[in-house]
Coordinates of C-alpha atoms in Angstrom, one line a residue:
M1 CA -143.8 -61.9 -65.2
T2 CA -147.5 -62.0 -65.8
T3 CA -148.2 -60.5 -62.4
E4 CA -146.0 -57.6 -63.2
V5 CA -147.7 -57.1 -66.5
A6 CA -151.1 -57.2 -64.9
E7 CA -149.9 -54.7 -62.1
N8 CA -148.8 -52.4 -64.9
F9 CA -152.2 -52.5 -66.5
K10 CA -153.9 -51.8 -63.2
N11 CA -151.6 -48.7 -62.6
Q12 CA -152.3 -47.3 -66.1
G13 CA -156.0 -47.8 -65.6
N14 CA -155.8 -46.0 -62.2
E15 CA -154.1 -43.0 -63.8
C16 CA -156.7 -42.8 -66.5
F17 CA -159.5 -43.1 -64.0
K18 CA -158.0 -40.3 -61.9
Q19 CA -157.9 -37.9 -64.9
G20 CA -161.6 -37.9 -65.2
K21 CA -164.8 -39.2 -66.9
Q22 CA -163.5 -38.7 -70.4
F23 CA -160.7 -41.1 -69.8
Y24 CA -163.0 -43.8 -68.2
K25 CA -163.1 -45.9 -71.5
D26 CA -159.2 -46.1 -71.5
A27 CA -159.2 -47.2 -67.8
L28 CA -161.8 -49.9 -68.7
L29 CA -159.6 -51.1 -71.4
Y30 CA -156.6 -51.3 -69.2
Y31 CA -158.3 -53.2 -66.3
T32 CA -159.8 -55.5 -68.9
N33 CA -156.2 -56.2 -70.3
G34 CA -155.0 -56.9 -66.8
I35 CA -157.8 -59.3 -66.1
D36 CA -157.1 -61.2 -69.3
I37 CA -153.5 -61.8 -68.2
D38 CA -155.0 -64.1 -65.6
C39 CA -152.1 -63.8 -63.2
S40 CA -151.8 -65.9 -60.0
D41 CA -152.2 -63.0 -57.6
D42 CA -155.8 -63.2 -56.3
K43 CA -155.5 -59.8 -54.5
L44 CA -154.5 -58.1 -57.8
N45 CA -157.3 -59.9 -59.7
E46 CA -159.7 -58.8 -57.1
T47 CA -158.6 -55.2 -57.4
L48 CA -158.9 -55.3 -61.2
Y49 CA -162.5 -56.7 -61.1
V50 CA -163.6 -54.0 -58.6
N51 CA -162.1 -51.2 -60.5
R52 CA -163.5 -52.3 -63.8
A53 CA -166.9 -52.5 -62.0
A54 CA -166.5 -48.8 -61.2
C55 CA -166.1 -48.0 -64.8
N56 CA -169.1 -50.1 -65.9
L57 CA -171.1 -48.5 -63.1
H58 CA -170.4 -45.0 -64.6
F59 CA -171.4 -46.3 -68.1
G60 CA -174.6 -47.8 -66.8
N61 CA -173.5 -51.4 -67.6
Y62 CA -175.2 -52.7 -64.4
R63 CA -175.2 -56.4 -65.4
R64 CA -171.6 -56.2 -66.0
V65 CA -171.0 -54.4 -62.7
L66 CA -172.7 -57.4 -60.9
T67 CA -170.6 -59.9 -62.9
D68 CA -167.3 -58.1 -62.1
C69 CA -168.3 -57.8 -58.4
A70 CA -169.3 -61.5 -58.3
H71 CA -165.8 -62.4 -59.5
A72 CA -164.2 -60.1 -56.9
L73 CA -166.4 -61.5 -54.0
K74 CA -165.6 -65.0 -55.1
L75 CA -162.0 -64.1 -54.4
N76 CA -162.8 -62.0 -51.3
P77 CA -166.4 -62.3 -49.8
K78 CA -165.7 -59.2 -47.5
N79 CA -164.7 -56.9 -50.2
V80 CA -166.7 -53.7 -49.2
K81 CA -166.2 -51.9 -52.5
A82 CA -167.7 -54.9 -54.4
L83 CA -170.6 -55.1 -52.1
F84 CA -171.2 -51.4 -52.3
R85 CA -171.1 -51.2 -56.1
S86 CA -173.3 -54.4 -56.4
A87 CA -175.8 -52.5 -54.2
K88 CA -175.8 -49.4 -56.5
A89 CA -176.2 -51.5 -59.6
L90 CA -179.1 -53.6 -58.0
A91 CA -180.8 -50.5 -57.0
A92 CA -180.5 -49.0 -60.6
L93 CA -182.2 -52.3 -61.7
E94 CA -184.9 -51.8 -59.1
M95 CA -183.8 -55.0 -57.3
Y96 CA -184.2 -53.3 -54.0
K97 CA -184.3 -56.3 -51.6
E98 CA -181.0 -57.7 -53.0
A99 CA -179.4 -54.2 -52.9
I100 CA -180.4 -53.8 -49.3
D101 CA -178.9 -57.2 -48.6
C102 CA -175.5 -56.1 -50.2
C103 CA -175.5 -53.0 -48.1
E104 CA -176.0 -55.0 -44.9
H105 CA -173.2 -57.4 -45.8
A106 CA -171.0 -54.4 -46.5
L107 CA -171.8 -53.0 -42.9
N108 CA -171.2 -56.3 -41.4
A109 CA -167.7 -56.3 -42.9
D110 CA -167.1 -52.6 -42.0
P111 CA -169.7 -51.2 -39.5
D112 CA -168.3 -47.7 -39.7
N113 CA -168.5 -47.4 -43.5
Q114 CA -170.4 -44.1 -43.9
P115 CA -171.0 -44.5 -47.8
A116 CA -172.6 -47.9 -47.1
K117 CA -174.8 -46.4 -44.4
D118 CA -175.9 -43.5 -46.6
E119 CA -176.6 -45.9 -49.7
L120 CA -178.6 -48.3 -47.4
K121 CA -180.7 -45.3 -46.3
K122 CA -181.2 -44.1 -49.8
I123 CA -182.1 -47.5 -51.2
T124 CA -184.5 -48.2 -48.3
T125 CA -186.3 -45.0 -48.8
E126 CA -186.6 -45.5 -52.6
F127 CA -187.9 -49.1 -52.0
E128 CA -190.5 -47.9 -49.6
Q129 CA -191.7 -45.3 -52.1
K130 CA -191.8 -47.7 -54.9
E131 CA -193.6 -50.3 -52.8
A132 CA -196.2 -47.8 -51.8
I133 CA -196.8 -46.9 -55.4
R134 CA -197.0 -50.6 -56.4
I135 CA -199.5 -51.4 -53.6
A136 CA -201.6 -48.4 -54.5
R137 CA -201.6 -49.4 -58.2
E138 CA -202.6 -52.9 -57.3
Q139 CA -205.4 -51.8 -55.1
R140 CA -206.7 -49.4 -57.8
E141 CA -206.6 -52.2 -60.3
Q142 CA -208.3 -54.5 -57.9
R143 CA -211.1 -52.0 -57.4
I144 CA -211.5 -51.6 -61.2
R145 CA -211.6 -55.3 -61.7
E146 CA -214.3 -55.7 -58.9
K147 CA -216.4 -52.8 -60.4
K148 CA -216.2 -54.3 -63.8
L149 CA -217.2 -57.7 -62.5
K150 CA -220.1 -56.2 -60.6
L151 CA -221.3 -54.4 -63.7
E152 CA -221.0 -57.5 -65.8
R153 CA -223.1 -59.4 -63.3
A154 CA -225.7 -56.6 -63.4
L155 CA -225.9 -56.6 -67.1
E156 CA -226.1 -60.3 -67.2
K157 CA -228.8 -60.3 -64.6
R158 CA -230.9 -57.8 -66.8
K159 CA -230.2 -59.9 -70.0
I160 CA -228.6 -57.0 -71.7
R161 CA -226.5 -57.9 -74.8
T162 CA -223.3 -56.0 -75.3
A163 CA -220.7 -55.8 -78.1
A164 CA -217.5 -53.9 -78.7
T165 CA -216.3 -52.2 -81.8
P166 CA -212.5 -52.8 -82.4
D167 CA -210.4 -49.7 -81.8
F168 CA -213.5 -47.6 -80.8
K169 CA -212.6 -44.2 -79.4
S170 CA -215.3 -41.9 -78.1
E171 CA -214.9 -38.2 -77.4
H172 CA -217.3 -38.7 -74.6
N173 CA -215.3 -40.4 -72.0
H174 CA -218.1 -41.9 -70.0
E175 CA -219.0 -45.4 -68.9
I176 CA -222.0 -47.3 -67.5
E177 CA -222.6 -46.5 -63.9
L178 CA -223.9 -49.1 -61.3
D179 CA -225.6 -47.7 -58.3
E180 CA -225.2 -50.5 -55.9
D181 CA -227.5 -49.0 -53.1
M182 CA -230.4 -48.7 -55.5
D183 CA -229.4 -51.6 -57.8
Q184 CA -229.8 -49.5 -60.9
I185 CA -227.6 -48.8 -63.9
K186 CA -227.2 -45.5 -65.6
V187 CA -226.1 -45.7 -69.3
P188 CA -224.5 -43.1 -71.7
T189 CA -227.1 -42.4 -74.3
F190 CA -227.2 -40.6 -77.7
F191 CA -230.3 -39.3 -79.2
L192 CA -229.7 -39.0 -82.9
Y193 CA -231.6 -36.6 -85.3
P194 CA -230.6 -37.7 -88.8
E195 CA -232.9 -35.2 -90.6
H196 CA -230.6 -32.3 -89.3
N197 CA -227.4 -34.3 -88.7
E198 CA -227.5 -33.3 -85.0
S199 CA -227.5 -35.3 -81.7
D200 CA -227.8 -34.9 -77.9
F201 CA -225.6 -36.9 -75.4
I202 CA -227.0 -37.9 -72.1
Q203 CA -224.2 -38.8 -69.7
A204 CA -226.2 -41.1 -67.2
F205 CA -229.6 -42.3 -68.4
N206 CA -231.3 -44.1 -65.5
E207 CA -232.7 -47.5 -66.6
Q208 CA -235.9 -46.8 -64.7
D209 CA -236.6 -43.5 -66.6
A210 CA -238.9 -43.5 -69.6
I211 CA -237.9 -42.5 -73.1
G212 CA -240.6 -39.7 -73.1
E213 CA -239.2 -38.1 -69.8
Q214 CA -235.8 -37.6 -71.4
L215 CA -237.3 -36.3 -74.7
G216 CA -239.4 -33.9 -72.6
E217 CA -236.3 -32.4 -71.0
I218 CA -234.4 -32.2 -74.3
F219 CA -237.2 -30.6 -76.3
Y220 CA -238.6 -28.4 -73.5
E221 CA -237.1 -25.5 -75.5
A222 CA -236.6 -25.3 -79.3
A223 CA -233.0 -26.3 -80.3
P224 CA -231.0 -23.9 -82.5
W225 CA -231.4 -26.2 -85.4
D226 CA -235.2 -26.4 -84.9
P227 CA -236.4 -22.8 -84.8
D228 CA -240.1 -23.8 -85.4
H229 CA -240.0 -26.2 -82.5
K230 CA -241.2 -29.1 -84.6
Y231 CA -239.4 -31.6 -82.4
K232 CA -241.6 -32.3 -79.3
P233 CA -242.2 -35.6 -77.5
E234 CA -245.7 -35.9 -79.0
T235 CA -244.7 -35.0 -82.6
V236 CA -241.7 -37.3 -83.1
Q237 CA -241.1 -41.0 -83.4
T238 CA -238.2 -42.9 -81.6
Y239 CA -236.4 -45.8 -83.0
F240 CA -233.6 -48.2 -81.8
E241 CA -231.4 -50.5 -83.9
T242 CA -232.1 -54.1 -83.8
E243 CA -229.6 -56.9 -84.6
D244 CA -230.7 -60.6 -84.9
S245 CA -228.5 -63.6 -84.5
G246 CA -227.5 -63.5 -88.1
G247 CA -226.2 -59.9 -87.9
N248 CA -229.1 -58.4 -89.9
I249 CA -229.8 -54.8 -89.0
G250 CA -233.3 -53.4 -88.5
L251 CA -235.3 -50.6 -86.6
M252 CA -237.9 -50.9 -84.0
K253 CA -240.3 -48.2 -82.6
V254 CA -240.2 -47.1 -79.0
G255 CA -243.1 -45.6 -77.2
L256 CA -242.8 -42.5 -74.9
N257 CA -243.8 -44.6 -71.8
V258 CA -241.2 -47.3 -72.4
K259 CA -238.3 -47.5 -69.9
L260 CA -234.8 -47.6 -71.0
L261 CA -234.3 -51.0 -69.2
T262 CA -237.1 -52.5 -71.4
V263 CA -235.2 -51.5 -74.4
L264 CA -231.8 -52.6 -73.2
S265 CA -233.3 -56.0 -72.2
H266 CA -234.9 -56.5 -75.6
S267 CA -233.7 -59.7 -77.3
K268 CA -232.7 -57.8 -80.4
H269 CA -231.1 -54.9 -78.9
V270 CA -227.3 -54.7 -78.6
L271 CA -225.5 -52.2 -76.2
R272 CA -222.5 -51.5 -78.4
D273 CA -219.4 -49.9 -76.9
G274 CA -221.3 -49.2 -73.7
I275 CA -223.5 -46.5 -75.3
A276 CA -227.3 -46.6 -76.1
R277 CA -228.5 -44.9 -79.2
F278 CA -232.0 -43.8 -80.1
I279 CA -232.9 -42.3 -83.6
V280 CA -235.6 -39.5 -83.4
V281 CA -237.4 -38.4 -86.4
P282 CA -240.8 -36.5 -87.1
K283 CA -243.8 -38.8 -87.2
E284 CA -244.8 -37.5 -90.7
D285 CA -241.5 -38.5 -92.1
S286 CA -242.7 -42.1 -93.0
K287 CA -240.2 -42.5 -95.9
W288 CA -237.1 -42.0 -93.6
K289 CA -237.1 -45.6 -92.2
K290 CA -237.3 -47.2 -95.6
D291 CA -234.5 -45.0 -97.0
W292 CA -232.4 -45.8 -93.9
L293 CA -232.6 -49.5 -94.2
A294 CA -232.0 -49.3 -98.0
N295 CA -229.1 -47.0 -98.2
T296 CA -227.6 -45.6 -95.1
Q297 CA -226.9 -48.7 -93.0
P298 CA -224.3 -51.3 -93.9
Y299 CA -225.3 -54.9 -94.2
K300 CA -223.6 -57.0 -91.6
M301 CA -222.4 -60.5 -92.7
H302 CA -222.1 -63.4 -90.4
H303 CA -218.4 -62.9 -90.2
G304 CA -218.8 -59.3 -88.9
K305 CA -217.5 -57.4 -91.9
H306 CA -219.5 -54.2 -92.9
F307 CA -220.1 -53.0 -96.5
R308 CA -222.7 -51.3 -98.5
R309 CA -225.5 -53.4 -100.1
L310 CA -226.0 -50.9 -102.8
N311 CA -229.6 -52.0 -103.1
R312 CA -228.5 -55.3 -104.7
T313 CA -228.2 -58.9 -103.9
S314 CA -224.8 -60.3 -103.1
S315 CA -224.3 -61.8 -106.6
H316 CA -225.6 -58.7 -108.4
R317 CA -223.4 -56.4 -106.2
N318 CA -220.2 -58.5 -106.9
S319 CA -220.9 -58.6 -110.6
M320 CA -221.4 -54.9 -110.8
L321 CA -218.2 -54.1 -109.0
R322 CA -216.3 -56.4 -111.3
N323 CA -217.7 -54.5 -114.2
L324 CA -216.7 -51.1 -112.6
A325 CA -213.2 -52.4 -111.8
T326 CA -212.6 -53.5 -115.4
Q327 CA -214.0 -50.1 -116.8
L328 CA -211.8 -48.2 -114.4
I329 CA -208.6 -50.0 -115.5
Q330 CA -209.6 -49.6 -119.2
H331 CA -210.6 -45.9 -119.1
D332 CA -208.4 -44.6 -116.1
R333 CA -211.5 -42.8 -114.8
I334 CA -215.3 -43.5 -114.7
K335 CA -218.2 -41.6 -113.5
T336 CA -220.6 -43.4 -111.1
T337 CA -222.5 -42.8 -107.9
L338 CA -220.6 -41.9 -104.8
P339 CA -221.4 -45.1 -102.7
K340 CA -220.3 -47.2 -105.7
A341 CA -217.0 -45.3 -106.2
Q342 CA -216.2 -45.6 -102.4
E343 CA -216.8 -49.4 -102.6
L344 CA -214.7 -49.6 -105.8
K345 CA -211.8 -47.7 -104.4
A346 CA -210.6 -50.6 -102.3
I347 CA -211.1 -53.1 -105.0
A348 CA -209.1 -51.0 -107.5
D349 CA -206.2 -50.7 -105.0
Q350 CA -206.2 -54.5 -104.7
M351 CA -206.0 -54.9 -108.4
I352 CA -203.2 -52.4 -108.8
T353 CA -201.3 -54.2 -106.0
L354 CA -201.7 -57.5 -108.0
G355 CA -200.4 -55.8 -111.1
K356 CA -197.2 -54.4 -109.3
R357 CA -196.6 -58.0 -108.0
G358 CA -196.6 -59.3 -111.4
D359 CA -196.1 -63.0 -110.6
L360 CA -198.1 -65.9 -112.1
H361 CA -200.3 -66.1 -109.0
A362 CA -201.2 -62.4 -109.1
K363 CA -202.2 -62.8 -112.7
V364 CA -204.4 -65.7 -112.0
Q365 CA -206.1 -63.8 -109.3
A366 CA -206.7 -60.7 -111.5
A367 CA -207.9 -62.8 -114.4
A368 CA -210.4 -64.4 -112.0
Y369 CA -211.9 -61.0 -111.1
L370 CA -211.6 -58.8 -114.1
R371 CA -213.5 -59.1 -117.4
E372 CA -212.2 -58.6 -120.9
H373 CA -208.9 -60.2 -120.2
P374 CA -207.2 -59.4 -123.6
T375 CA -207.3 -55.6 -123.1
T376 CA -207.5 -55.3 -119.3
L377 CA -204.7 -57.6 -118.0
P378 CA -202.0 -56.3 -120.3
K379 CA -202.7 -52.8 -119.2
L380 CA -202.9 -53.7 -115.5
F381 CA -199.6 -55.7 -115.6
G382 CA -197.8 -53.3 -117.9
P383 CA -198.3 -49.5 -118.1
L384 CA -200.2 -49.3 -114.7
A385 CA -197.7 -51.5 -112.9
E386 CA -194.9 -49.2 -114.2
R387 CA -196.8 -46.1 -113.3
F388 CA -197.3 -47.0 -109.7
K389 CA -193.9 -48.8 -109.3
R390 CA -192.8 -46.3 -106.7
R391 CA -196.1 -45.5 -105.1
K392 CA -196.9 -47.6 -101.9
G393 CA -200.6 -47.1 -101.9
G394 CA -203.5 -44.7 -102.6
Y395 CA -203.7 -45.5 -106.4
T396 CA -207.2 -43.9 -106.8
R397 CA -208.9 -40.5 -106.2
I398 CA -212.5 -39.7 -105.9
H399 CA -214.0 -36.3 -107.1
K400 CA -217.4 -35.5 -105.9
L401 CA -219.7 -33.9 -108.5
G402 CA -222.6 -33.0 -106.3
N403 CA -226.2 -34.6 -106.7
R404 CA -227.7 -36.0 -109.8
F405 CA -230.8 -34.3 -111.4
G406 CA -233.9 -36.4 -110.8
D407 CA -233.2 -38.9 -108.1
N408 CA -230.7 -36.5 -106.2
A409 CA -228.2 -39.4 -106.0
P410 CA -224.6 -38.2 -105.1
V411 CA -222.3 -38.6 -108.2
A412 CA -218.6 -38.8 -108.4
V413 CA -215.6 -39.5 -110.7
I414 CA -213.2 -42.1 -109.6
E415 CA -209.9 -42.2 -111.4
L416 CA -206.3 -43.8 -111.3
I417 CA -204.0 -41.0 -110.2
D418 CA -200.7 -39.9 -111.9
G419 CA -202.1 -40.5 -115.4
P420 CA -201.7 -38.2 -118.4
G421 CA -205.4 -37.2 -118.0
D422 CA -205.4 -37.0 -114.3
L423 CA -208.1 -34.5 -113.3
K424 CA -206.0 -32.9 -110.7
N425 CA -203.3 -32.4 -113.3
Q426 CA -205.7 -30.8 -115.6
Y427 CA -206.6 -28.2 -113.1
L428 CA -202.8 -27.6 -112.9
F429 CA -202.4 -27.3 -116.6
R430 CA -205.4 -24.8 -116.8
A431 CA -203.6 -22.7 -114.2
L432 CA -200.4 -22.8 -116.2
A433 CA -202.3 -21.7 -119.3
R434 CA -203.9 -18.8 -117.6
T435 CA -200.4 -17.8 -116.2
E436 CA -199.1 -17.8 -119.7
K437 CA -201.7 -15.4 -120.9
Q438 CA -201.1 -13.1 -118.0
T439 CA -197.2 -12.9 -118.5
P440 CA -195.0 -12.0 -121.4
G441 CA -193.1 -15.2 -121.0
S442 CA -193.6 -18.6 -122.8
I443 CA -194.4 -21.8 -121.1
A444 CA -190.7 -22.8 -121.2
E445 CA -189.7 -19.6 -119.5
I446 CA -192.5 -19.9 -116.8
V447 CA -191.3 -23.5 -116.1
Q448 CA -187.7 -22.4 -115.8
A449 CA -188.7 -19.5 -113.5
I450 CA -190.7 -21.8 -111.4
Q451 CA -187.7 -24.2 -111.1
E452 CA -185.4 -21.3 -110.2
K453 CA -187.8 -20.0 -107.7
N454 CA -188.1 -23.3 -106.0
E455 CA -184.3 -23.3 -105.9
K456 CA -184.3 -19.9 -104.4
K457 CA -182.5 -18.3 -107.5
E458 CA -184.8 -15.6 -108.6
K459 CA -183.6 -14.5 -112.1
G460 CA -186.6 -12.3 -113.1
L461 CA -187.4 -14.2 -116.4
V462 CA -191.2 -13.4 -115.9
T463 CA -193.2 -11.0 -113.8
T464 CA -194.3 -11.9 -110.3
A465 CA -197.7 -12.7 -111.6
A466 CA -196.4 -16.0 -112.8
F467 CA -196.1 -17.0 -109.2
S468 CA -199.5 -15.7 -107.9
N469 CA -200.7 -19.2 -107.9
K470 CA -198.5 -20.7 -105.2
S471 CA -200.1 -24.3 -105.8
L472 CA -198.8 -24.1 -109.4
A473 CA -195.2 -23.4 -108.4
R474 CA -195.3 -26.2 -105.8
H475 CA -196.9 -29.0 -107.7
L476 CA -195.9 -28.5 -111.4
P477 CA -192.3 -29.7 -110.9
K478 CA -193.7 -32.8 -109.1
V479 CA -196.1 -33.7 -111.9
M480 CA -193.4 -33.3 -114.5
A481 CA -191.0 -35.5 -112.6
T482 CA -193.7 -38.2 -111.9
N483 CA -194.8 -38.5 -115.6
K484 CA -191.2 -37.9 -116.9
W485 CA -192.4 -35.0 -119.1
G486 CA -190.3 -32.4 -120.8
L487 CA -191.5 -29.1 -122.1
S488 CA -192.9 -30.6 -125.3
E489 CA -195.0 -33.0 -123.4
L490 CA -196.3 -30.4 -121.1
E491 CA -197.3 -28.1 -124.0
E492 CA -199.1 -31.1 -125.7
Q493 CA -201.2 -31.6 -122.6
I494 CA -202.2 -27.9 -122.6
R495 CA -203.0 -28.1 -126.3
K496 CA -205.2 -31.1 -125.6
L497 CA -207.2 -29.2 -123.0
S498 CA -207.7 -26.3 -125.3
I499 CA -209.3 -28.5 -128.0
G500 CA -211.1 -30.8 -125.8
N501 CA -209.2 -34.0 -126.7
Q502 CA -211.1 -37.2 -126.5
D503 CA -208.5 -38.8 -124.2
N504 CA -209.6 -36.6 -121.3
K505 CA -213.3 -37.6 -121.4
V506 CA -214.7 -39.5 -118.5
F507 CA -216.4 -42.9 -119.0
D508 CA -219.9 -42.5 -117.7
A509 CA -220.6 -45.8 -115.8
T510 CA -224.0 -44.5 -114.5
S511 CA -225.4 -44.9 -118.0
T512 CA -224.6 -48.6 -118.3
K513 CA -226.4 -51.6 -116.8
E514 CA -224.6 -52.5 -113.7

């Protein structure tokens, strides 16, 4: 009885298979049902396994093909169809040696089987091509490894210190070259001109060439940014960065007759990212070096993290940033110098993240850093946490205000975004107020018209002048939704702007002792 049922499933599967690819799933199901019967007819079971393997081969289930063919070959080791389908599945899995072996076994069982001959030829050709590609790739990788090893030995022989910046990517895709015949290295080199924010890139600077030789070629003619031709080898001073064992950054002068190898081999020079760098300034610019050391370059701690020193000791710097973070949370925006604002940005984001967490450990961490706990912490873990609940990051915004009169220091405003007094929103409200004056409609009509315009339902409630500011039409609905404002709140914000409400003033942190 079980044999008849299994035979019936096989026949139904064959009918579905003959009808085309769209019925292969049904055929697979019938063959599986027949196999599950587990009848005593080995020949029938062998056929069911081979037929199900054909379906799985079509679906790309190559491991299942191998499993079904293994069951069939266990019942009949000379089943040519099972060997043939195993070969196709193995080839698809790039197991070419095993696939060739299956084809050879199939031909041993049936020497005149043309499909097996064609498959063997196809697999052999594909295997040879893949093998040739693999060998070429391995040889190429071996050459690269040998070249890299020789270069490392050459740098070690010359006592050149090297370092790599994580995730460093250069637009100049050049590497250090080793001339084995001459036993010389050629290094990609930048000459930087900070006075003009310009640079020159030398693809291969020979270690035996002097600095003055390269400068002579570079400054042979006046550069477009140097129309007076002030930059000449005899009128400029060249520096390279130094770095001691403690990670402290400095500068060292380089004479015109000094060879590149002398600089690279210096005990305090570090060849970073495989590129040498020289800083070139006019000789009369004696103030530049001091300013560079004091303001431009970050101080490098022993653990390798870079940050601005801000002309302060570590304790003074930390105390100042704590004060600024506290003031920012209290006032929503503060005015300070641009470098301080940039350093404060990361700290403020960390504090807001603690506020959003809201657990006991977060409160302990915030209390340990911020000052004036009775007023600061409730705001951080209350209104601010609620304001940024749906925002995943980027809680602050920096507005550059230009340079300060007197010392010419860059000044900026750093603010917590999405607040009622957000400076970006104020610009939007001013645009809305101007639009109200230019059109016959009220603010309510303008807002309604903007909403209808965004929904592509023009009703002509105001003139087209209301939409001359595309930024207004795009951003106003977002601001109202973020702050949960209705028309009355929006009109109140515009009224505050018109009378210069004190809530929109910026706390000036530059006037306090930091």
